[in-house]
Coordinates of C-alpha atoms and ligand atoms in Angstrom, one line a residue:
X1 CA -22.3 14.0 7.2
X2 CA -22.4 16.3 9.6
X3 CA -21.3 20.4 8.6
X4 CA -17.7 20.3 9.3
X5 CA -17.3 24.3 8.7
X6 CA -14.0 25.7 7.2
X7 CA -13.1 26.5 10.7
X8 CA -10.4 29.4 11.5
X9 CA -8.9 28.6 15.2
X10 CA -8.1 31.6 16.9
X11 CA -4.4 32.3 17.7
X12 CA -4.6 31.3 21.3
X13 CA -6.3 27.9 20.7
X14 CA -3.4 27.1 18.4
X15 CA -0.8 28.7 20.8
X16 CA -2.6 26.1 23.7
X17 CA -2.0 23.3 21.0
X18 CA 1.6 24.2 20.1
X19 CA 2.7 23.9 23.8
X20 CA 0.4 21.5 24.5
X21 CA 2.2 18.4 22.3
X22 CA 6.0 17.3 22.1
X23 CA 5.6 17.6 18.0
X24 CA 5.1 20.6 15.9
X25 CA 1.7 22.5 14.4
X26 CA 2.4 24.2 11.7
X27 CA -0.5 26.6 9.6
X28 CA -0.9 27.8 6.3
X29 CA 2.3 30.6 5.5
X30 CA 4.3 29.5 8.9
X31 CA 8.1 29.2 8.3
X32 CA 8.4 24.9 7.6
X33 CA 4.7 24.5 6.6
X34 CA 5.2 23.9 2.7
X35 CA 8.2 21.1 3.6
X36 CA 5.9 19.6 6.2
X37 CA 2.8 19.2 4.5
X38 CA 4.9 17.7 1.4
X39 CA 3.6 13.9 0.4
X40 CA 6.0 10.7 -1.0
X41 CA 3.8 11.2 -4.1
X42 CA 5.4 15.0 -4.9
X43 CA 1.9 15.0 -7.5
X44 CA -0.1 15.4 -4.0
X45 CA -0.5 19.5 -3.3
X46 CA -1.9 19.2 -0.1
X47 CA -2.4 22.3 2.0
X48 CA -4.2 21.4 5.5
X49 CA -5.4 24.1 7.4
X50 CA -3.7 22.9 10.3
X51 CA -0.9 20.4 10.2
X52 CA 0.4 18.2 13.3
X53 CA 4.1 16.4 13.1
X54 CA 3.4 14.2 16.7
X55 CA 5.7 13.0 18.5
X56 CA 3.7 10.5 20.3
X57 CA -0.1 8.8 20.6
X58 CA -0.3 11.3 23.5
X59 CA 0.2 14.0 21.0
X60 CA -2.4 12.8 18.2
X61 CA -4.9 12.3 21.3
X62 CA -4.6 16.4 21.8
X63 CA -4.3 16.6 18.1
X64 CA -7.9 14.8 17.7
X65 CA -9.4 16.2 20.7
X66 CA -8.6 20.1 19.4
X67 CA -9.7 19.0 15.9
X68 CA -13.4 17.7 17.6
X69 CA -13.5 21.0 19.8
X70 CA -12.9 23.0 16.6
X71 CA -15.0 21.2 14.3
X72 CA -12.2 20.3 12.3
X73 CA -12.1 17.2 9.8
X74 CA -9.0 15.3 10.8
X75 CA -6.7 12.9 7.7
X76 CA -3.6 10.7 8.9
X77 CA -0.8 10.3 7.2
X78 CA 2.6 7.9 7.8
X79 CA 4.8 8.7 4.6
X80 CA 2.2 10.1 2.2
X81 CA 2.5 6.8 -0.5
X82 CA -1.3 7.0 -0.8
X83 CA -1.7 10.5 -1.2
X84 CA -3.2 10.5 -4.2
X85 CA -6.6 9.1 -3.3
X86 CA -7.0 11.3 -0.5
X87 CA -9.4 14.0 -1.1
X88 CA -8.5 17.8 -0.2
X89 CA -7.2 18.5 3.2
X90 CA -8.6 22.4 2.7
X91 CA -10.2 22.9 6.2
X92 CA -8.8 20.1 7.6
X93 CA -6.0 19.1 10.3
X94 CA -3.4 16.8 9.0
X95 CA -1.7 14.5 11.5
X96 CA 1.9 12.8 10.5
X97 CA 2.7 10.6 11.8
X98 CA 6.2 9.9 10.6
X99 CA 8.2 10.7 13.5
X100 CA 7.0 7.7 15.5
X101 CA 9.0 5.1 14.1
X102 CA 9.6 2.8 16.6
X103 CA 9.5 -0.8 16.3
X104 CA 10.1 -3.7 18.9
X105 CA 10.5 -7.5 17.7
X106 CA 9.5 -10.0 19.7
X107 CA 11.3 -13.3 18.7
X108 CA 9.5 -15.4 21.4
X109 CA 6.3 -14.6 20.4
X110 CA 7.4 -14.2 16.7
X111 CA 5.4 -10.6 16.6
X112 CA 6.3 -7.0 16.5
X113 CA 5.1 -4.4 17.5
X114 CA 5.4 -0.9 15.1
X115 CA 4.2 2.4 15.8
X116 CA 2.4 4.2 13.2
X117 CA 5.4 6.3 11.5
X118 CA 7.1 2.9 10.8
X119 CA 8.2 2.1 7.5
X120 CA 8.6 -1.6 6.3
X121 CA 12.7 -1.0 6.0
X122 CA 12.3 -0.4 10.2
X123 CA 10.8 -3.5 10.5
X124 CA 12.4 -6.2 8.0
X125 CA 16.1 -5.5 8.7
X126 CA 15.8 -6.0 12.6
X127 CA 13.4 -9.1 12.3
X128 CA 15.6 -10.7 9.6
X129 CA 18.0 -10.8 12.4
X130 CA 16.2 -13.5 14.6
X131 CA 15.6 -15.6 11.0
X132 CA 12.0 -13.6 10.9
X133 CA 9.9 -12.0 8.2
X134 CA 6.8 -9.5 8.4
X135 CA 4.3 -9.4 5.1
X136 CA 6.1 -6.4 3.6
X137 CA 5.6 -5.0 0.6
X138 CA 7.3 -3.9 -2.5
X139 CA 9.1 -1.2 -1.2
X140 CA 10.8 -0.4 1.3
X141 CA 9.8 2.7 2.5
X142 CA 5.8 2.0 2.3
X143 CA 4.6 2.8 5.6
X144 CA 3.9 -0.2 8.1
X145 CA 0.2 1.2 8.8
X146 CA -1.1 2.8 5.8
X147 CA -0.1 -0.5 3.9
X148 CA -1.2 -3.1 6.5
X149 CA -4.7 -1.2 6.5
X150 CA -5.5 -1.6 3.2
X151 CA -4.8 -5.2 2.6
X152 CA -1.1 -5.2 2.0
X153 CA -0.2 -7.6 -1.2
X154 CA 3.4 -8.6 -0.6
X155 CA 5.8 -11.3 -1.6
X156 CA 5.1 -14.0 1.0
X157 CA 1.2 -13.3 0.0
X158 CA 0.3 -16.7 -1.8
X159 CA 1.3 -18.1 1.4
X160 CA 1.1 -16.0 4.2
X161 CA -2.0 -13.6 3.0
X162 CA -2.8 -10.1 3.2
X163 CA -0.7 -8.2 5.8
X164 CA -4.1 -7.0 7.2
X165 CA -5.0 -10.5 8.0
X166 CA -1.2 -10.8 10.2
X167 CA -3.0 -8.2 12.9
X168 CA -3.1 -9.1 16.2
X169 CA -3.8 -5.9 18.0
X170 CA -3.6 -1.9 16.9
X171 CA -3.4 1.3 19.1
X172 CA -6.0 3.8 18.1
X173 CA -7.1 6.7 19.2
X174 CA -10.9 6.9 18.2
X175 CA -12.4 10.1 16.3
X176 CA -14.0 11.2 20.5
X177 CA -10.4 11.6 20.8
X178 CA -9.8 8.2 23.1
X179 CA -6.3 6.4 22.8
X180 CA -7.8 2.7 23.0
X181 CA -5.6 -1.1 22.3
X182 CA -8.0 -3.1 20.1
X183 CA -7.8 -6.6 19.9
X184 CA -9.8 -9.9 19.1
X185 CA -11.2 -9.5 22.9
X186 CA -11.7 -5.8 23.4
X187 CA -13.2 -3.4 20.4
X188 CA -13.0 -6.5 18.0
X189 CA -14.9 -4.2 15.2
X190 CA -12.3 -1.8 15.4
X191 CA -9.7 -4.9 14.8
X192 CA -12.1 -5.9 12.4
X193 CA -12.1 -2.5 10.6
X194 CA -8.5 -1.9 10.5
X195 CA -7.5 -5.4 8.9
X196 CA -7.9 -4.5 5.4
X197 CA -10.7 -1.5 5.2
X198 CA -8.0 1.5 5.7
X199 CA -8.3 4.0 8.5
X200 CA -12.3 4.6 8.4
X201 CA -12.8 4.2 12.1
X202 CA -9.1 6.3 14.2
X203 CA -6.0 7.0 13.2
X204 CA -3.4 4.1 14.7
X205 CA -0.7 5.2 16.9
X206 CA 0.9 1.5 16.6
X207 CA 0.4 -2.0 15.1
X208 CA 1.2 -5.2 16.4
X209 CA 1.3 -8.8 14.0
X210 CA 2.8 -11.8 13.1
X211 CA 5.9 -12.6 11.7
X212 CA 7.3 -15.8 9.9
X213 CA 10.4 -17.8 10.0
X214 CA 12.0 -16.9 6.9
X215 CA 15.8 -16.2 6.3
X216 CA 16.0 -16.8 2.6
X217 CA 14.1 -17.1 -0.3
X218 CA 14.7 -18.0 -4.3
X219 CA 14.2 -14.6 -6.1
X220 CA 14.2 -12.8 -8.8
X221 CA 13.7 -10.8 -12.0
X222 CA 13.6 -12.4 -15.8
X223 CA 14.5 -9.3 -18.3
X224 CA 13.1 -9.5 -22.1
X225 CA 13.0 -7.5 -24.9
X226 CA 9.4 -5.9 -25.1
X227 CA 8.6 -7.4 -28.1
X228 CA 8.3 -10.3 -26.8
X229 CA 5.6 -9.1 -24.4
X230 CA 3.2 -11.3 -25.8
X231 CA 4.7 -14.8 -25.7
X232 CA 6.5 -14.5 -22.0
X233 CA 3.1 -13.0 -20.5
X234 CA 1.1 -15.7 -22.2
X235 CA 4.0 -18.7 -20.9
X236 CA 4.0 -16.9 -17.5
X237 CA 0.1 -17.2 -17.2
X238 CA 0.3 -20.8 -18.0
X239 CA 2.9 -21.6 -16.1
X240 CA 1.2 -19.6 -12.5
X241 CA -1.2 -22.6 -13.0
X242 CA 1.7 -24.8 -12.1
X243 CA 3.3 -23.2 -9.1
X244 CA 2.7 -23.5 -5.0
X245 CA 1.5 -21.2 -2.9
X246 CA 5.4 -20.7 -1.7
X247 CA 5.6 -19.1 -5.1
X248 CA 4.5 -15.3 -5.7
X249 CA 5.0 -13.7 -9.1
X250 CA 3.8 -11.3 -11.4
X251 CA 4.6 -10.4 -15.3
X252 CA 5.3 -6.8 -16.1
X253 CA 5.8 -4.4 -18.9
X254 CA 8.3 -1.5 -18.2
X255 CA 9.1 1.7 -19.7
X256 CA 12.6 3.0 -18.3
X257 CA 12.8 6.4 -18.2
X258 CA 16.0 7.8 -19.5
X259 CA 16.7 9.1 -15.9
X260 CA 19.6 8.7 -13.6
X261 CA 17.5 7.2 -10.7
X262 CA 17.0 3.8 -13.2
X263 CA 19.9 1.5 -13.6
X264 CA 22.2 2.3 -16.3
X265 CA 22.0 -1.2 -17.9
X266 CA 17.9 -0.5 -17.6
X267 CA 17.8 3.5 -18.9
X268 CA 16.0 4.3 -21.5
X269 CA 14.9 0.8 -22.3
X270 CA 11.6 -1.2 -22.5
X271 CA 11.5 -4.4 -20.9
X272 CA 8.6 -7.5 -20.0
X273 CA 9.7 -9.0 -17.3
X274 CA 8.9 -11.6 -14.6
X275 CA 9.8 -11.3 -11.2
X276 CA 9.1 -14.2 -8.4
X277 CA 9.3 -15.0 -5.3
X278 CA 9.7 -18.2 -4.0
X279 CA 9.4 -19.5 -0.1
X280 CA 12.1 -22.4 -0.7
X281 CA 15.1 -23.6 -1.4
X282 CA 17.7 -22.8 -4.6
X283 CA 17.3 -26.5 -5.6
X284 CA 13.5 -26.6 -6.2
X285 CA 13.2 -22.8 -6.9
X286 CA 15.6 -23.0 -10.1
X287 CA 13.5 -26.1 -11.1
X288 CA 10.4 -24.0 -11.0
X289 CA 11.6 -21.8 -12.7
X290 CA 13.0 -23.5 -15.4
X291 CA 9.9 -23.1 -18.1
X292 CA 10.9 -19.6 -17.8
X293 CA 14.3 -19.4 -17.8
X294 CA 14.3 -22.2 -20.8
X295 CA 12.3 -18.9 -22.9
X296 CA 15.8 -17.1 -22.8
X297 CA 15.5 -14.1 -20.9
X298 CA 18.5 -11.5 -21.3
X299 CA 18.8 -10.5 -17.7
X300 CA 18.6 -13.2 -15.1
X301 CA 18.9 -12.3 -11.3
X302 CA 17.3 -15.4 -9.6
X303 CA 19.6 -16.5 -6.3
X304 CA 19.0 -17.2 -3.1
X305 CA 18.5 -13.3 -1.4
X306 CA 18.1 -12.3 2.6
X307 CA 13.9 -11.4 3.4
X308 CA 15.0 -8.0 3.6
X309 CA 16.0 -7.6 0.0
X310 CA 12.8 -8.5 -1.6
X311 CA 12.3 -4.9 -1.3
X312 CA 14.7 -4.2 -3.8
X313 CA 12.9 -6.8 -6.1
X314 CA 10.4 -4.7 -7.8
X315 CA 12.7 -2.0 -8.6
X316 CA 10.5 0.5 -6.6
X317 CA 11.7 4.0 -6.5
X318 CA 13.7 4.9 -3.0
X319 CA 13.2 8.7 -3.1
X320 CA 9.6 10.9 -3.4
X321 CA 8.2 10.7 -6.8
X322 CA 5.5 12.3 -8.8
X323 CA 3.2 9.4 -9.7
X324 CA -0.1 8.7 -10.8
X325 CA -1.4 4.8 -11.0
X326 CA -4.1 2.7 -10.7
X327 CA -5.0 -1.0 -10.2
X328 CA -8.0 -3.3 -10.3
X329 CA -8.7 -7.0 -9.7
X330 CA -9.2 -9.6 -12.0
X331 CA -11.2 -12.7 -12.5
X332 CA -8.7 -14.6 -14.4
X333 CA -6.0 -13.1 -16.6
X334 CA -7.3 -15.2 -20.1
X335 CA -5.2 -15.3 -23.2
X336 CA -7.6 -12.6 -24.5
X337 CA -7.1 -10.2 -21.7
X338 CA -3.1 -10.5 -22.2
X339 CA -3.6 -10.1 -26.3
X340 CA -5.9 -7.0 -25.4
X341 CA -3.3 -5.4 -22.7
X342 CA -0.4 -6.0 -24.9
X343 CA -2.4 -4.0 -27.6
X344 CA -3.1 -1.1 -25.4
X345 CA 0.3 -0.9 -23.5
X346 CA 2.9 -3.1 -25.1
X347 CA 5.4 -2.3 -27.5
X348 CA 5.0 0.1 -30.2
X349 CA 1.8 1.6 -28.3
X350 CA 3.8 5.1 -26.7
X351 CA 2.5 4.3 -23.5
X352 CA 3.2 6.9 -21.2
X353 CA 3.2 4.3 -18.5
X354 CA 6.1 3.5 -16.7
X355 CA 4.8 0.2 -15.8
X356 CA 2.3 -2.3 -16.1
X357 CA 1.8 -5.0 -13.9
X358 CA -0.2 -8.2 -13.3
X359 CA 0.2 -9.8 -9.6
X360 CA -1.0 -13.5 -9.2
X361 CA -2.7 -13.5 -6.4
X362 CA -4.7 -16.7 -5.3
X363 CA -3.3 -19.1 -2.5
X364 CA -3.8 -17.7 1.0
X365 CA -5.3 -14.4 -0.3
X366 CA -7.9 -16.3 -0.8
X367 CA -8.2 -18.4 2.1
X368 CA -11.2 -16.6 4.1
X369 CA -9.5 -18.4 8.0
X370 CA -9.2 -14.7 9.1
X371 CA -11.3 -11.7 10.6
X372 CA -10.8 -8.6 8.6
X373 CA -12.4 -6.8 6.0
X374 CA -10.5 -8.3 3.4
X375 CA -10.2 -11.3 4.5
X376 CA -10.8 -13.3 1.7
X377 CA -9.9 -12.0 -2.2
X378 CA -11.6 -14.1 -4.8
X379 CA -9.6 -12.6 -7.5
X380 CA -6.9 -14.4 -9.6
X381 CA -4.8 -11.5 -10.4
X382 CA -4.2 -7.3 -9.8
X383 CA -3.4 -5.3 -12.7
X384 CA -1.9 -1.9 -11.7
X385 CA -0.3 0.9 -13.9
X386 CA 1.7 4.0 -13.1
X387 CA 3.3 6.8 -14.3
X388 CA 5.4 9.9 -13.8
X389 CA 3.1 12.6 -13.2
X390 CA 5.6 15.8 -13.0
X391 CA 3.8 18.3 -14.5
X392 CA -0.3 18.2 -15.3
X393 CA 0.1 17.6 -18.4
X394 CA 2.0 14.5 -17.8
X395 CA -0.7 13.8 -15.0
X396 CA -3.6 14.0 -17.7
X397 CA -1.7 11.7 -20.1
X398 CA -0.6 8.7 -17.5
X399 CA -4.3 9.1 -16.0
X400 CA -6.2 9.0 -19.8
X401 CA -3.9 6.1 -20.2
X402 CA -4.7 4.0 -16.7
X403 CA -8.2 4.7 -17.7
X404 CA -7.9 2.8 -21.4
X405 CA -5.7 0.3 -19.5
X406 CA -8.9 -0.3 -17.3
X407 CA -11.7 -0.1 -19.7
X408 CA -9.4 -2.9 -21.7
X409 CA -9.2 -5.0 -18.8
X410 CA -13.0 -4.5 -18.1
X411 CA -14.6 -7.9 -19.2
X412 CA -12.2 -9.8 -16.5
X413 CA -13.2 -6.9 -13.5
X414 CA -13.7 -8.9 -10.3
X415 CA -16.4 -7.8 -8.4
X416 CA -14.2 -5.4 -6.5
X417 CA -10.8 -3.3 -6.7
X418 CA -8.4 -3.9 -4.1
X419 CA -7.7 -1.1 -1.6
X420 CA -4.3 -0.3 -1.3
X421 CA -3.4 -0.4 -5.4
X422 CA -7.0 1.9 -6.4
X423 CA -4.7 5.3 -6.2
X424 CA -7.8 6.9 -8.2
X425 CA -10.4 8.9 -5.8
X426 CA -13.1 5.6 -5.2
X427 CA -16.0 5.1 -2.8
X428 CA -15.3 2.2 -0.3
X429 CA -17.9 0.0 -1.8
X430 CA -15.5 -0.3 -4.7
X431 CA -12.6 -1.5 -3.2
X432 CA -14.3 -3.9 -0.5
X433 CA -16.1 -7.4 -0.6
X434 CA -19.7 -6.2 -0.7
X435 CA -20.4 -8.3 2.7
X436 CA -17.6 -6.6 4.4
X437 CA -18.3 -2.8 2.5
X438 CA -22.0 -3.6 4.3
X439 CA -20.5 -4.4 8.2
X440 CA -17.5 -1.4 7.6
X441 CA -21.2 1.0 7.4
X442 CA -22.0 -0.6 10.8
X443 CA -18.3 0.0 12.5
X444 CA -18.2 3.3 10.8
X445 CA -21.4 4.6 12.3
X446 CA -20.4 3.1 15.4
X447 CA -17.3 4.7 15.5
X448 CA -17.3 7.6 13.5
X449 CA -20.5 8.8 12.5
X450 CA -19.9 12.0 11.7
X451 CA -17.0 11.6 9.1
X452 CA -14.9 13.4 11.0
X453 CA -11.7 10.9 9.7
X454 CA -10.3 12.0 6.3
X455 CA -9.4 9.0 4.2
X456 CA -9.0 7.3 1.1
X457 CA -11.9 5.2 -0.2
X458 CA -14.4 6.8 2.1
X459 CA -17.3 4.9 3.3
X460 CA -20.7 6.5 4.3
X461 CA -21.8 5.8 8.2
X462 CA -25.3 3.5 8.4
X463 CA -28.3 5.2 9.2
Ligands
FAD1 C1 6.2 2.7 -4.6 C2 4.9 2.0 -4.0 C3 4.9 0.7 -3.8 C4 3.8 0.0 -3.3 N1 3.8 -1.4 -3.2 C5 2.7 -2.0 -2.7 C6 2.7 -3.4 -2.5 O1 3.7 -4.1 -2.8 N2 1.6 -4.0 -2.0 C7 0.5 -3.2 -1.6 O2 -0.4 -3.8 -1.1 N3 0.5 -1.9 -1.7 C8 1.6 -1.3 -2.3 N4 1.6 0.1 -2.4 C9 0.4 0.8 -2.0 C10 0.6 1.3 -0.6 O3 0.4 0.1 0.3 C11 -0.5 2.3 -0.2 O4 -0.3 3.5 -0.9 C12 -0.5 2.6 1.3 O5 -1.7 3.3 1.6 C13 0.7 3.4 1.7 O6 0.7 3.6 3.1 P1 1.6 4.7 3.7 O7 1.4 4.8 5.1 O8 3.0 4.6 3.1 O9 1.0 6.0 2.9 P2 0.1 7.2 3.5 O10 -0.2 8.0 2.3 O11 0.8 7.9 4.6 O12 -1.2 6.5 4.0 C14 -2.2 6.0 3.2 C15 -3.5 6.0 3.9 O13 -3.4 5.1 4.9 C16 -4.2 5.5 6.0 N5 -3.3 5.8 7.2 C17 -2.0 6.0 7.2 N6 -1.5 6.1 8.4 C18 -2.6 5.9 9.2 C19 -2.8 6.0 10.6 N7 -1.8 6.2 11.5 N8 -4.0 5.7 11.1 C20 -5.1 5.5 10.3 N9 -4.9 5.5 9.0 C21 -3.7 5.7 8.4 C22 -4.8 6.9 5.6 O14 -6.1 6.7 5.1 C23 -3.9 7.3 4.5 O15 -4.5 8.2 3.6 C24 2.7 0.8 -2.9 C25 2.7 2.1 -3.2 C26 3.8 2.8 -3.7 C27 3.7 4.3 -3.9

């Protein structure tokens, strides 16, 4: 890498900055600086040396080329969701990006078109009004970008696949400081690059992809008591042998905090439950479910819900949050790796983990039609854990924890994390198909080859 010093721009420079862009800059002590640089994950304490709110692509364009002319090591951000992998921004500018939020949907063409401070609430509630659905995620305040970089695992996955893999084009300003529109036609390896291997090679300005014509869909959540962790994870396992592709699910254990943010009927309580998704009608949705139901859950919230409220599904918190998590791929999910997950995290243990969760993936995730760097994941399932991090020690306890939870889950490891859900600091080769980690080098040193681009999941430049 080349010596990005711990540059100091002089007053003037920054002065020639500050009037140069529509957004703010804000430095280290300035009045607004400690609310700025705050992250969604309030566990993240980072403190860039120099910090630009743009308004515009014009304004990260002046934002990149000051950072170049000052030597300065440059890290994007939308909403600051994946903070937490991100190394330390000490030295380095910070660009948000979370005042550019517009989005245009384009019924004709069934696309849209978000810029880069987008969340997926901007873009699900306007496309569900032409009958349309983008590849969101859990949440629904997950930024459009940072997600769709890094894979983006959502509901309609089984079917549709990775967000990444939806991309049709991306604005990007390069780290030479170059606002370019890449698509399959022109830069193609920066398309490439941005369809599932983060932002290694610019930081986007907008994103444009496919949507789907989806109005409804069966879904829902299937509440039992922990104890009975074993027995429902083991019949949901069975029964994701069974299901279509239309059909997204995953089984989860859940510690409720005692906290007025949770439900009141949920508070305080521990729960496994199954929550699914399915791309269909009520008819054959409650018939697929009915192995489930017929176990007796004691909370039962399948119906038919609008696209836009599979957001609300997962039960993801709608405010900032200090978390700490993290998630790997597996193989298969055997009845040995449930028995041996149950007996690290299930009930009884004192997990400090809020939740635990296993994702089916499969279907079109695995499909391999696309042109990404994730384009095809081999892996049958994504374990992920989190936890409320609000104090170090908490931190150190929900982080010892993850770590069991992944050393337990070890023998079923697929050859590779997945990007978006490894929130623990972890080299690019470990979250990438080794084929695509190997061609990401290429683009990189193409691109980038000085690492001036702060990110998660870093990736060394080929020599
Ligand atoms: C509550 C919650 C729910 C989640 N649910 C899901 C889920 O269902 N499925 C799933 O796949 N993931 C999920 N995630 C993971 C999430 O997708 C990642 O954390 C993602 O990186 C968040 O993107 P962001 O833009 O919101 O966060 P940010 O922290 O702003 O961005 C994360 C990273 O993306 C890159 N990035 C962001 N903006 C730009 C840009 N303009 N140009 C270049 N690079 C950029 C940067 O490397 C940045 O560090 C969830 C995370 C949380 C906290």
């Amino acid at each position: 890498m080349t010596d990005f010093l711990i540059p100091t721009p002089v007053d003037a420079e920054i002065d020639h900055l500050r009037h140069g862009i529509a957004g703010d800059v804000y430095l280290p002590g300035d009045e607004g600086y400690d609310e700025a640089r705050q992250a969604w994950n309030l566990a993240s304490d980072q403190r860039p040396s120099v910090l630009v709110m743009a308004e515009s692509a014009v304004d990260v364009v002046k934002a990149v080329r000051f950072a170049r002319a000052q030597g300065m090591r440059v890290a994007p951000q939308g909403t600051g969701h994946g903070s937490g992998s991100v190394e330390a921004l000490d030295g380095a500018m910070l660009i948000k990006t979370s005042r550019m939020r517009r989005v245009d949907i384009y019924p004709s063409t069934r696309t849209a078109r978000a810029e880069a401070g987008a969340e997926w609430q901007d873009v699900t509630v306007p496309a569900a009004e032409h009958g349309l659905a983008a590849l969101a995620g859990s949440s629904a305040d997950v930024g459009v970008v940072g997600y769709t970089l890094g894979g983006g695992m959502g509901w309609l996955a089984r079917r549709h696949g990775l967000a990444s893999e939806s991309v049709t084009a991306v604005e990007i300003v390069t780290p030479d400081g170059r606002l370019v529109r890449a698509d399959s036609e022109t830069e193609p390896d920066l398309l490439w690059a941005v369809r599932g291997a983060g932002g290694q090679v610019g930081i986007v300005t907008a994103i444009e992809f496919t949507l789907y014509p989806v109005r409804e869909l069966y879904a829902g959540v299937l509440f039992f008591p922990a104890e009975r962790a074993s027995e429902v994870l083991h019949a949901w396992r069975e029964w994701t042998d069974t299901v279509p592709d239309e059909l997204t699910s995953l089984g989860r254990l859940m510690n409720i905090p005692p906290i007025e943010q949770a439900p009141e009927f949920l508070r305080g309580r521990s729960f496994v439950v199954i929550e699914a998704a399915y791309l269909g009608d009520e008819f054959e949705g409650a018939e697929l479910i009915r192995p489930l139901r017929a176990l007796g859950p004691e909370i039962d919230t399948f119906a038919m819900i609008p696209a836009p409220a599979l957001q609300q599904l997962h039960m993801d918190p709608d405010e900032p949050m200090p978390g700490a998590g993290d998630g790997m791929l597996l193989d298969d999910l055997t009845p040995a790796a449930i028995e041996a997950l149950v007996a690290v995290v299930g009930p009884g243990t004192g997990s400090p983990l809020l939740s635990v969760e296993v994702r089916h993936c499969g279907g079109a995730m695995a499909g391999g039609s696309g042109d990404g760097a994730q384009a095809r994941m081999d892996a049958g399932f994504m374990a992920f854990g989190v936890g409320l991090a609000a104090t170090p020690e908490m931190e150190d306890a929900v982080a010892s924890a993850v770590r069991v939870l992944k050393d337990t889950l070890a023998p079923w490891k697929a050859s590779h994390s997945y990007y978006n859900l490894a929130e623990m600091p972890a080299d690019a080769s470990e979250v990438l198909p080794a084929d695509a980690y190997r061609r990401l080098r290429q683009v990189k040193a193409k691109y980038d080859p000085d690492e001036m681009i702060i990110t998660a999941h870093p990736v060394r430049p080929a020599r």
